[in-house]
XYZ file of C-alpha atoms in Angstrom:
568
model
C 25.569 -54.115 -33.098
C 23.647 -53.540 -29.947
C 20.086 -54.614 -30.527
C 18.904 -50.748 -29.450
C 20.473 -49.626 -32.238
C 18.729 -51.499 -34.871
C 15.950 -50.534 -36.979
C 12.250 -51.320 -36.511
C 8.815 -50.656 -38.379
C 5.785 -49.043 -36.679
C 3.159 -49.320 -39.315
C 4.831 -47.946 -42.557
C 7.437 -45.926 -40.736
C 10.875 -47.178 -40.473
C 12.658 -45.907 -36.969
C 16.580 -45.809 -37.368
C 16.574 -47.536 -33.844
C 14.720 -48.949 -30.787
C 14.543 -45.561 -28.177
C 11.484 -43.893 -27.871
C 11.008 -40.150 -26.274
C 8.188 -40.232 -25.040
C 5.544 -36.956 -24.478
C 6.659 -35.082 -21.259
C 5.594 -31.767 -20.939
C 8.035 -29.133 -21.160
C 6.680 -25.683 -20.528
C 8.473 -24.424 -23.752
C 5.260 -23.829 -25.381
C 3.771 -19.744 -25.155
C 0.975 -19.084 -22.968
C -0.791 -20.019 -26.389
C 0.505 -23.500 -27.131
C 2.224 -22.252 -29.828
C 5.988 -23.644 -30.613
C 9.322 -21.390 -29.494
C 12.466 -21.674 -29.661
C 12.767 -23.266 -26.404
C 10.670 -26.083 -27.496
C 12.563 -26.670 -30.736
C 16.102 -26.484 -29.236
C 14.833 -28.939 -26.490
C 13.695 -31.234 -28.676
C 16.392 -31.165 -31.029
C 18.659 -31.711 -28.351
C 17.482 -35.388 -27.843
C 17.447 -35.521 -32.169
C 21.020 -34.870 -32.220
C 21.804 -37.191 -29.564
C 20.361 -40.041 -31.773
C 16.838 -40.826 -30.429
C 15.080 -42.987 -32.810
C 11.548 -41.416 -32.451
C 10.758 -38.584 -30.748
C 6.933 -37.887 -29.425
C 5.971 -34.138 -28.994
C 4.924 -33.579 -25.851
C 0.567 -34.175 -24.447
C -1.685 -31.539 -26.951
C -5.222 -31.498 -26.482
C -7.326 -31.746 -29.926
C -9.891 -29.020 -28.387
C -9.534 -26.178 -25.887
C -11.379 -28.346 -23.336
C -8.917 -30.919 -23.344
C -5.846 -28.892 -22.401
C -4.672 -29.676 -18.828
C -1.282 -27.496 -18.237
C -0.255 -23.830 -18.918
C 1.508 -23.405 -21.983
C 0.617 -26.747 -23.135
C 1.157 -27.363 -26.805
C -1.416 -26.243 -29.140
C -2.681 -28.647 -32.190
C -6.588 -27.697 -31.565
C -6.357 -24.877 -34.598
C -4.918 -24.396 -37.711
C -3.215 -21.355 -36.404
C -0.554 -23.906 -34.435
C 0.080 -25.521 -37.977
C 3.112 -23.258 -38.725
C 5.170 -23.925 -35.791
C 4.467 -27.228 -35.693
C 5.874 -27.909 -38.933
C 8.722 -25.794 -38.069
C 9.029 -28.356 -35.414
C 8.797 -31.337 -37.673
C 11.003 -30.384 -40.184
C 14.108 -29.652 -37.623
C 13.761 -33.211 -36.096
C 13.735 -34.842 -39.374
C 16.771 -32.561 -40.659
C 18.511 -33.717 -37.316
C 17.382 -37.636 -39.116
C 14.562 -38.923 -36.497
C 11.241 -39.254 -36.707
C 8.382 -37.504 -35.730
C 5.072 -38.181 -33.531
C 3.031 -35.878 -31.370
C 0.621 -37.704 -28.402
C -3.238 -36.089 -28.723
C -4.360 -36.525 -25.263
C -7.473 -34.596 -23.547
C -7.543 -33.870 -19.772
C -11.197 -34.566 -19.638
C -11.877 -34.128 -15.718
C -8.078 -33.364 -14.647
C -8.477 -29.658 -16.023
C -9.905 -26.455 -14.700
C -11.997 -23.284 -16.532
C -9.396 -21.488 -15.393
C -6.472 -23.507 -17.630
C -9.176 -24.400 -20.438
C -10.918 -21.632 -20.462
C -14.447 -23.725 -20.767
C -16.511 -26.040 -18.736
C -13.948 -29.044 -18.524
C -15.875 -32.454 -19.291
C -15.567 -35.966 -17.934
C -17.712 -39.176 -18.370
C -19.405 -38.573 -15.623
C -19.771 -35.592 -13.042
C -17.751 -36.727 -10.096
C -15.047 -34.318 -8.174
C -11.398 -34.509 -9.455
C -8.873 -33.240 -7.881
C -6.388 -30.915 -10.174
C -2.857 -29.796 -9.044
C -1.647 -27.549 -11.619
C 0.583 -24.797 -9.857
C -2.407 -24.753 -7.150
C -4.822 -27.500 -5.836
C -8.349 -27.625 -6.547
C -11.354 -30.453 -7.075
C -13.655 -29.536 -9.548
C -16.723 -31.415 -11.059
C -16.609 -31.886 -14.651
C -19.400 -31.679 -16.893
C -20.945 -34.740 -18.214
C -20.409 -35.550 -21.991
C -23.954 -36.110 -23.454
C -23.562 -38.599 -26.166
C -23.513 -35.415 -28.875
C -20.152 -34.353 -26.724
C -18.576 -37.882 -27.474
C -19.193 -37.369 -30.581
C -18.104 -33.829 -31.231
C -14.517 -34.498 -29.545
C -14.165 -37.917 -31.245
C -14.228 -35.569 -34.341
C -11.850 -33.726 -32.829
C -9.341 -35.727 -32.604
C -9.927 -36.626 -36.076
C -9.359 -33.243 -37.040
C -6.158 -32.936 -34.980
C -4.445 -36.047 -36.509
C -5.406 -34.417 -39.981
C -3.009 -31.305 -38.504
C -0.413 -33.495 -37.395
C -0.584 -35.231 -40.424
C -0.154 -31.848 -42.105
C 2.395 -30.621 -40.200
C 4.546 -33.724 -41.093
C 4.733 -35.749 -38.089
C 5.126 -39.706 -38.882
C 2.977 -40.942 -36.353
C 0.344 -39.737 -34.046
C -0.172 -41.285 -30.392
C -3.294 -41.450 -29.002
C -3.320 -40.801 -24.651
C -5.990 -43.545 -23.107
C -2.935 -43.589 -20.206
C -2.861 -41.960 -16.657
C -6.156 -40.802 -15.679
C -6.982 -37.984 -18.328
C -10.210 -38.437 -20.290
C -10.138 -41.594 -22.378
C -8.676 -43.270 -19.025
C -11.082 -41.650 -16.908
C -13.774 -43.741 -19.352
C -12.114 -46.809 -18.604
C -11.980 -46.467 -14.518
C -15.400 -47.289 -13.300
C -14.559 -45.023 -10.390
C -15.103 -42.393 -12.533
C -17.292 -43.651 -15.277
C -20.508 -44.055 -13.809
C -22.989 -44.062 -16.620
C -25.461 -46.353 -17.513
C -25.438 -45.877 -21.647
C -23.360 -47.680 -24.001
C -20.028 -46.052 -23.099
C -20.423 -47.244 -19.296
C -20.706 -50.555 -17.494
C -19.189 -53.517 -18.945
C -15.568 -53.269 -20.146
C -16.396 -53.158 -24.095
C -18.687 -49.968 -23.407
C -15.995 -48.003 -20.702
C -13.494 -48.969 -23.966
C -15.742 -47.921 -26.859
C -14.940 -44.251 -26.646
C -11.124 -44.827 -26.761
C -11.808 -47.162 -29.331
C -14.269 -45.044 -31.126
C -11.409 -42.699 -31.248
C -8.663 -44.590 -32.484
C -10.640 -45.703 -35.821
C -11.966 -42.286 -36.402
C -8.212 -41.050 -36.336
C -7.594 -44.415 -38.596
C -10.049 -43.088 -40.962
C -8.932 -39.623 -40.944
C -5.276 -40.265 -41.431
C -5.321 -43.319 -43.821
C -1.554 -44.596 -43.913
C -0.223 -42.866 -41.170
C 0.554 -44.998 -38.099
C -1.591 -44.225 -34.997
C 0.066 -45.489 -31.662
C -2.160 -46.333 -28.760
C -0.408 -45.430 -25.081
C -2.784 -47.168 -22.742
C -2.965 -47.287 -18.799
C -3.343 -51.650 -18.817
C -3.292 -50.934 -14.884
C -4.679 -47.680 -13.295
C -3.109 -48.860 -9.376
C -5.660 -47.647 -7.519
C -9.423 -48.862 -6.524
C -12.293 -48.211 -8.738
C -9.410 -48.200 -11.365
C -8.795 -50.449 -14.456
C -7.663 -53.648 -13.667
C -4.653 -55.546 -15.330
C -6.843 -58.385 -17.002
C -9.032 -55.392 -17.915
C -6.115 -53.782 -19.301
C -4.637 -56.303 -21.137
C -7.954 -56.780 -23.226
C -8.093 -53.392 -23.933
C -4.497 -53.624 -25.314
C -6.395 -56.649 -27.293
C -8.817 -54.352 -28.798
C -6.624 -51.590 -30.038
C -4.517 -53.839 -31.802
C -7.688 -55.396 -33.097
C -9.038 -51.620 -33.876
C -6.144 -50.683 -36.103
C -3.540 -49.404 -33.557
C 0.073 -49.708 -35.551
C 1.940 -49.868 -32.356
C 0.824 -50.054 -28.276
C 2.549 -47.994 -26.023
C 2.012 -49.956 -22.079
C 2.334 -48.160 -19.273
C 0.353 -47.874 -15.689
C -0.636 -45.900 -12.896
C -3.553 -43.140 -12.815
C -3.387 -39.996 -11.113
C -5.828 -41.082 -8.970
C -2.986 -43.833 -7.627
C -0.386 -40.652 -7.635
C 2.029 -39.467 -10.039
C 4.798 -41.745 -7.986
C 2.994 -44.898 -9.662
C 2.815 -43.632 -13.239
C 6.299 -42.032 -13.307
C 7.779 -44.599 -11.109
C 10.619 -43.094 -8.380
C 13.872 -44.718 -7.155
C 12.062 -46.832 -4.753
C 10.395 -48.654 -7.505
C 12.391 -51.599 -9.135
C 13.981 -51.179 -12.874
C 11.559 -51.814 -15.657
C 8.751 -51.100 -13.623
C 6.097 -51.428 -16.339
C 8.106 -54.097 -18.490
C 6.593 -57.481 -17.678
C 3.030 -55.872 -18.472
C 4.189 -54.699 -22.140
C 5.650 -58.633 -22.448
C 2.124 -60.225 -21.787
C 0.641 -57.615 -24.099
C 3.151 -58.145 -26.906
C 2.427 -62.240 -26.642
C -1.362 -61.414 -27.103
C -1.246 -58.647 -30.199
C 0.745 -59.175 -33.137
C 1.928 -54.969 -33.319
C 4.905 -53.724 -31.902
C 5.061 -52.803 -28.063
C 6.467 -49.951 -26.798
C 7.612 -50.530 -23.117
C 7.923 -47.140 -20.321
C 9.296 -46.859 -16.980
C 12.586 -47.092 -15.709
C 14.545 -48.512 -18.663
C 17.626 -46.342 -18.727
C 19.732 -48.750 -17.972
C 20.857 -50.191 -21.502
C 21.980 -53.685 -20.439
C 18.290 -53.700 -19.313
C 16.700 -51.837 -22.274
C 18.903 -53.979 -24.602
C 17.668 -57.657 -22.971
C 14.122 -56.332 -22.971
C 14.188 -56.333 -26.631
C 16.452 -59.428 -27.152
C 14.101 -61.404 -25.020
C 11.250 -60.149 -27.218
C 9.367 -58.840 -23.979
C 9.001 -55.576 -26.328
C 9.941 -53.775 -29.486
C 10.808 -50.614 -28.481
C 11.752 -48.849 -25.565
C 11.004 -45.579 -24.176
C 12.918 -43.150 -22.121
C 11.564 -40.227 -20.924
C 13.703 -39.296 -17.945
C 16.468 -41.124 -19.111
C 16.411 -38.361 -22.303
C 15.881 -35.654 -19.777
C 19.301 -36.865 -17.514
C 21.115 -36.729 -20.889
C 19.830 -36.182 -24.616
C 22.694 -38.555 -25.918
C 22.245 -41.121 -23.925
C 21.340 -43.108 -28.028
C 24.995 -41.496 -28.896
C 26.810 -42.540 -26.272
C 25.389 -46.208 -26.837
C 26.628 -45.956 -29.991
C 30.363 -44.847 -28.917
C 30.212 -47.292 -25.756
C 30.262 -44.870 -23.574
C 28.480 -44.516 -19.900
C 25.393 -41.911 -20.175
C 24.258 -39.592 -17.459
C 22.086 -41.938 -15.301
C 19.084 -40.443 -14.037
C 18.018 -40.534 -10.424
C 14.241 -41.234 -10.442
C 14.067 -38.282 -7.869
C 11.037 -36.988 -10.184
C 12.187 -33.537 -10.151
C 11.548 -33.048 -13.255
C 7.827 -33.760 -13.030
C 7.169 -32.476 -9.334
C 8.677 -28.599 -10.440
C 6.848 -28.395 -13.524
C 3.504 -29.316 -12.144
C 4.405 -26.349 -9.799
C 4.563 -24.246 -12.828
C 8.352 -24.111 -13.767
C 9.441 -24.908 -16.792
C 11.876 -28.960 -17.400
C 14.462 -28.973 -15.634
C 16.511 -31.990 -14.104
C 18.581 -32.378 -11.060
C 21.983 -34.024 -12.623
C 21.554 -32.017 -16.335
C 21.463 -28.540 -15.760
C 21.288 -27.872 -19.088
C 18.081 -29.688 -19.400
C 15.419 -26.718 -20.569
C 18.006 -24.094 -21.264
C 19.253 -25.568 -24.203
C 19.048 -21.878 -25.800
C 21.984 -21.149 -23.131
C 23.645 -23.658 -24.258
C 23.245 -23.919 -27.948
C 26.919 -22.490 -28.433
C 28.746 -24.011 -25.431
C 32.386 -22.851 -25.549
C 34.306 -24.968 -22.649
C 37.610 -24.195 -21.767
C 40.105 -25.686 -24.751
C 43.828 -26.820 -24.172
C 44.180 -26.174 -20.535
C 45.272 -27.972 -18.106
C 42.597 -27.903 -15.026
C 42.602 -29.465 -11.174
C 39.103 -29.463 -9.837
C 39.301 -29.639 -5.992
C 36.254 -32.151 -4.771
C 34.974 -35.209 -6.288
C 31.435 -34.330 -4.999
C 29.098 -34.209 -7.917
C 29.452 -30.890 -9.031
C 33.059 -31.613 -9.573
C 32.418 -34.904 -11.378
C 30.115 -33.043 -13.486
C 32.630 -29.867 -14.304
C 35.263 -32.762 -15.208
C 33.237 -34.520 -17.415
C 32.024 -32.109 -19.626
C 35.504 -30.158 -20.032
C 37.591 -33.659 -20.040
C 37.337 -33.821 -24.106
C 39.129 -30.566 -24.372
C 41.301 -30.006 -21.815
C 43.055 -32.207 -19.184
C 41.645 -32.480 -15.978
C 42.576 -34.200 -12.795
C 40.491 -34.300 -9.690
C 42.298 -34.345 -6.531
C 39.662 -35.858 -3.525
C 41.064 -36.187 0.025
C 38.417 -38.960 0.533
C 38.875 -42.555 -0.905
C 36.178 -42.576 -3.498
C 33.870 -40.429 -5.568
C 30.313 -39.034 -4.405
C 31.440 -36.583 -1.514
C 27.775 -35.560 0.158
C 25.419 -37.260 -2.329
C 26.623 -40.409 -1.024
C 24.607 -39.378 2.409
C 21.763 -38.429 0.263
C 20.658 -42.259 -0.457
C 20.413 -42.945 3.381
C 18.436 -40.174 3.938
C 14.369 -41.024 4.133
C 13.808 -38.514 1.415
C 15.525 -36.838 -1.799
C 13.941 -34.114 -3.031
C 9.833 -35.049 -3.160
C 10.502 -39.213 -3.180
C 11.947 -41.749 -1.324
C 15.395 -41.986 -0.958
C 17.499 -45.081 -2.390
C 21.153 -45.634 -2.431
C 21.612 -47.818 -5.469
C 20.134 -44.991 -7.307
C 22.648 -42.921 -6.529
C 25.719 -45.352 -6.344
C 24.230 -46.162 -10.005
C 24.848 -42.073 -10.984
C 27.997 -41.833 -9.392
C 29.482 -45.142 -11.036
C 28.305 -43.844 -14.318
C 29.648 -40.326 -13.918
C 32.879 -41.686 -12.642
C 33.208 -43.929 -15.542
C 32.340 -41.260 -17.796
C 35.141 -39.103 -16.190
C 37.241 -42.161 -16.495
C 36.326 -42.657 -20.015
C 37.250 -39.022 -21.278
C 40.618 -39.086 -19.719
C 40.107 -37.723 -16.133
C 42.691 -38.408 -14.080
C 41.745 -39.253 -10.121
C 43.751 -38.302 -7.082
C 42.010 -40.021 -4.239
C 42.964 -39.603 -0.281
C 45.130 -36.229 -1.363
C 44.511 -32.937 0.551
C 45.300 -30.177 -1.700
C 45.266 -28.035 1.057
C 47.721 -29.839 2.920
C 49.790 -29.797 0.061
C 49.365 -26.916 -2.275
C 52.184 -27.099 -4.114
C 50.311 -30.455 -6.454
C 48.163 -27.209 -7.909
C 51.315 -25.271 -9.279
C 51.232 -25.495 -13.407
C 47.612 -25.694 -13.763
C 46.066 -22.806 -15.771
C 42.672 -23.183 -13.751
C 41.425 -24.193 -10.531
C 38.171 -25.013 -10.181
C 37.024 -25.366 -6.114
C 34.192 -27.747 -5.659
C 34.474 -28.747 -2.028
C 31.149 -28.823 -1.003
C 29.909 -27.437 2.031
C 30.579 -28.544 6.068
C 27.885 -28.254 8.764
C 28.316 -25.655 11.561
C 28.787 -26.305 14.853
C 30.164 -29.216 14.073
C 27.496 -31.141 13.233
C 28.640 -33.048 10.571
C 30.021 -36.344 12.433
C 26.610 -36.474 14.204
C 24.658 -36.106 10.990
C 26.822 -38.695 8.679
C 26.803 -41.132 12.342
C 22.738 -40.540 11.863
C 22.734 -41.571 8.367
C 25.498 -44.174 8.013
C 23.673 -45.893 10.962
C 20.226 -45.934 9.188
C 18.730 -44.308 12.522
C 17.205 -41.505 9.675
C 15.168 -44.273 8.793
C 13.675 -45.352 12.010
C 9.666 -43.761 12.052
C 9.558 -41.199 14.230
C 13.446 -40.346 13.059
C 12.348 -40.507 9.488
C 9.183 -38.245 9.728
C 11.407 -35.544 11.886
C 13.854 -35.512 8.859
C 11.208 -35.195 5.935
C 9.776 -32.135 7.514
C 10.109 -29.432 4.754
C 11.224 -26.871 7.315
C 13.815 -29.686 8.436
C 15.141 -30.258 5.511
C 15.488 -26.726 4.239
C 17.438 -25.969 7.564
C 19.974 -28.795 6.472
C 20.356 -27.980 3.368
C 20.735 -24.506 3.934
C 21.322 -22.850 7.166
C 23.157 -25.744 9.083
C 25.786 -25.786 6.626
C 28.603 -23.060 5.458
C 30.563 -23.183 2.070
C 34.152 -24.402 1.770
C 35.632 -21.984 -0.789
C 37.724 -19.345 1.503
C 39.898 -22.182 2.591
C 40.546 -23.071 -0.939
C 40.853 -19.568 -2.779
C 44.224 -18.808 -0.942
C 45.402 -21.827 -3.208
C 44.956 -20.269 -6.415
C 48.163 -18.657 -7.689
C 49.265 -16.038 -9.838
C 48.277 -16.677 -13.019
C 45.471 -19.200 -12.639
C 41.966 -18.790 -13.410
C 39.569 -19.985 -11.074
C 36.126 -20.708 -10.433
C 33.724 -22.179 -7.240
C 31.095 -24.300 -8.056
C 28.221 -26.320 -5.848
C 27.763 -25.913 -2.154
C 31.469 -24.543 -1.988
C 29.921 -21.291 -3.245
C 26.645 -21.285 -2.315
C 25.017 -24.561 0.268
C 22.162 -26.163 -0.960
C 20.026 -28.945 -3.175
C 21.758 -30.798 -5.542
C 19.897 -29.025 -8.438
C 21.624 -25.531 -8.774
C 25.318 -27.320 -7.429
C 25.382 -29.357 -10.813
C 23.448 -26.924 -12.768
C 26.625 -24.467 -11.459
C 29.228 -26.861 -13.077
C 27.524 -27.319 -16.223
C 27.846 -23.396 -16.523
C 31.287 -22.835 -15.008
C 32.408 -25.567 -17.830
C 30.280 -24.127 -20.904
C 30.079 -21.154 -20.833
C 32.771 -19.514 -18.933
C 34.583 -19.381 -21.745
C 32.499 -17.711 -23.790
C 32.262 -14.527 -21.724
């Protein structure tokens, strides 16, 4: 059996395997922070796809703390019923539970709060949270310390009566037990600032008071051991810290780095950052502390999760994008089958900090699981898709178990535009890599491959129509070709790696730019195709072949053309 499928202990819990969720926000929350159905049909669609534990999303144990619009709510009793709502579904679908109580501190506003937000010390922060703004925090007398270290007492007691397993504690990333640890932003001159042991005794101070509040249930400690940026927390800092915890009572430590301060592209590392980003900090950790380690950042590869834990560099391993990408990425371990890779293109995080709710660029069912829920795909049929792009890839693989499908692409491999996409400086809001996207492609190819998808490369459908007679549907998913014939100059610009040259590069990442390639320089393909479709045959156009742009609403086109067309 693979390794990420066995069975671990944190504290008295047993977790069926080694995969992790850990807290993203979502968005599904009300404007209250109280539980919908969103939020338990999103979770519950990482349960069912076999996720070992799953961690509710960032709540803040008082209405200071909370840091994002309809952020979940543990602060009052009145969230209590949802929550347990919440719990019991996961552990019906056979995971377990945790929920991360994490305060924003300084990275809040009055305006998202509704109260004076507090730091350690009264020094501007900036806050992006649909707009930008730098406030300056209050700062906590040593009666405030005090009041939300109860606080967080009091919200483990809630999680702990809701019927979560665990409860994670958020000293990670810049919000307010981080910001004590950064001496750019602790600048007192009592016991909780200074030397390390005092910018760690809040944290700290925490973390036993939950101990003592929740006696028996496992607390895990999610700690920042290197905030990236200066007047940050250093990595020898960090690793003591890690030291203490353990030493404190933490059951498990969950490593990770980056601080907001060093920008979100350090603590949710992009494609341009290597695999395992975070990995060979949770190792040193795990060879100082004798509680499990929980290692973050760019692990969804399993042949890389997998040898993380076999070389005993960590315990567990957590996937956060990776879930997003595809919610049975455990299940498809299981079966040996490729998952959805995701693309590190940070989507996910950069639209919901603009105030929309998860969403991902290759699952376009990812935060409309409702939608979904009761996905009827086309059954018995026998289906061409025209275009091997990724909206057709996607279509295929997600109808392939119930129909037969063959893709006919006049082009000698897979990919069709999104191969251009890696040589371009920029994908969305990050740096553009190709082996990110070669690694999607392989894996959605395979996964085609896998399901029974039969590939027709270098054929021209529209050269030969007569290959589409006896198919009951044709689904079009030729992409889109620039106007004015542009398109040889743009793939010569890309191919050649002249996009990446400076003053090339910084022409090309121009928002306006890029909008006008996406959009306006480009026409879709689907009138040439339509005249195809015979009597007879259903059909539908998907991706830039309807409608040219991103790469977001093209897949999120095919997963609807192949779930739920059938159902209307």
């Amino acid at each position: 059996m693979n390794i990420l499928l066995t069975p671990a202990r944190i504290g008295s819990v047993e977790i069926p395997n080694r995969i992790v969720m850990p807290p993203m926000t979502t968005r599904t929350a009300d404007e209250e922070g109280f539980v919908t159905d969103d939020t338990v049909d999103y979770y519950m669609a990482r349960v069912d796809g076999g996720t070992g534990l799953i961690t509710i999303e960032m709540a803040a144990p008082e209405r200071a703390g909370r840091h994002r619009r309809r952020e979940m709510g543990i602060y009052d009793d009145r969230f209590l019923p949802g929550l347990t709502r919440l719990v019991s579904e996961i552990h019906r679908g056979g995971a377990k539970a945790s929920i991360q109580l994490g305060h924003g501190g300084g990275h809040t506003r009055r305006d998202i709060c509704g109260e004076t937000p507090i730091a350690p010390s009264a020094i501007p922060h900036p806050v992006y949270e649909v707009t930008f703004e730098t406030i300056i925090p209050e700062e906590m007398t040593l009666a405030r310390i005090a009041e939300t270290t109860r606080a967080f007492a009091q919200a483990a007691r809630r999680a702990q009566a809701a019927g979560f397993d665990c409860v994670e504690i958020h000293a990670a990333h810049g919000y307010l037990i981080s910001q004590f640890h950064a001496p750019f932003e602790n600048q007192r001159a009592d016991q909780y600032g200074g030397l390390l042991e005092n910018r760690a005794r809040f944290g700290l101070d925490i973390l036993r008071a939950v101990k003592a509040a929740v006696p028996g249930m496992p607390v895990i400690y999610r700690l920042s051991v290197d905030d990236a940026f200066p007047g940050g927390l250093t990595w020898p800092e960090g690793r003591q810290i890690a030291v203490w915890a353990a030493q404190a009572g933490a059951d498990a430590l969950h490593i990770s780095g980056g601080h907001y301060r060093s920008s979100a592209h350090v603590m949710i590392p992009p494609m341009a950052m290597p695999d395992a980003t975070f990995l060979d900090y949770a190792a040193a950790v795990k060879q100082s502390v004798r509680v499990p380690v929980i290692a973050v950042g760019r692990l969804g590869d399993p042949a890389i999760a997998a040898q993380a834990i076999e070389s005993d560099k960590a315990d567990f391993i957590a996937l956060g994008r990776s879930l997003i990408a595809d919610p049975q990425w455990v299940e498809k371990l299981r079966r040996n089958e490729p998952a959805r890779r995701c693309l590190a293109c940070n989507t996910c995080v950069n639209e919901m900090r603009g105030g929309a709710g998860i969403g991902c660029v290759v699952n376009g069912a990812a935060g409309r699981e409702r939608m979904f829920k009761n996905a009827a795909p086309p059954l018995g049929e026998r289906i061409a898709v025209i275009g091997a792009g990724p909206a057709g890839l996607t279509f295929a693989s997600l109808v392939a178990p119930h129909s037969k499908v063959t893709i006919f692409e006049k082009c000698d491999q897979a990919g069709g535009a999104l191969r251009l996409a890696g040589k371009a400086p920029v994908f969305q809001e990050v740096e553009a890599v190709e082996r990110s996207f070669e690694a999607y492609l392989t894996s959605l190819v395979a996964a085609c491959r896998r399901r029974g998808v039969t590939f027709r490369f270098e054929t021209d459908v529209s050269r030969r129509p007569e290959l589409l007679a006896g198919f009951d549907r044709i689904v079009i998913a030729t992409g889109a070709t620039y106007r004015w014939g542009m398109g040889g100059f743009v793939r010569a610009i890309l191919n050649s790696h002249i996009a990446r040259w400076p003053g090339v590069s910084s022409l090309l990442s121009n928002a306006a730019i890029r909008d006008w390639f996406y959009h306006r320089a480009r026409r879709a393909t689907a009138d040439r195709f339509l005249p195809l479709v015979g009597p007879g045959q259903t059909f539908a156009v998907i991706g830039d072949a309807r409608l040219p742009g991103k790469s977001k609403p093209a897949i999120a086109s095919a997963f609807e053309a192949a779930l739920l067309t059938a159902a209307k």
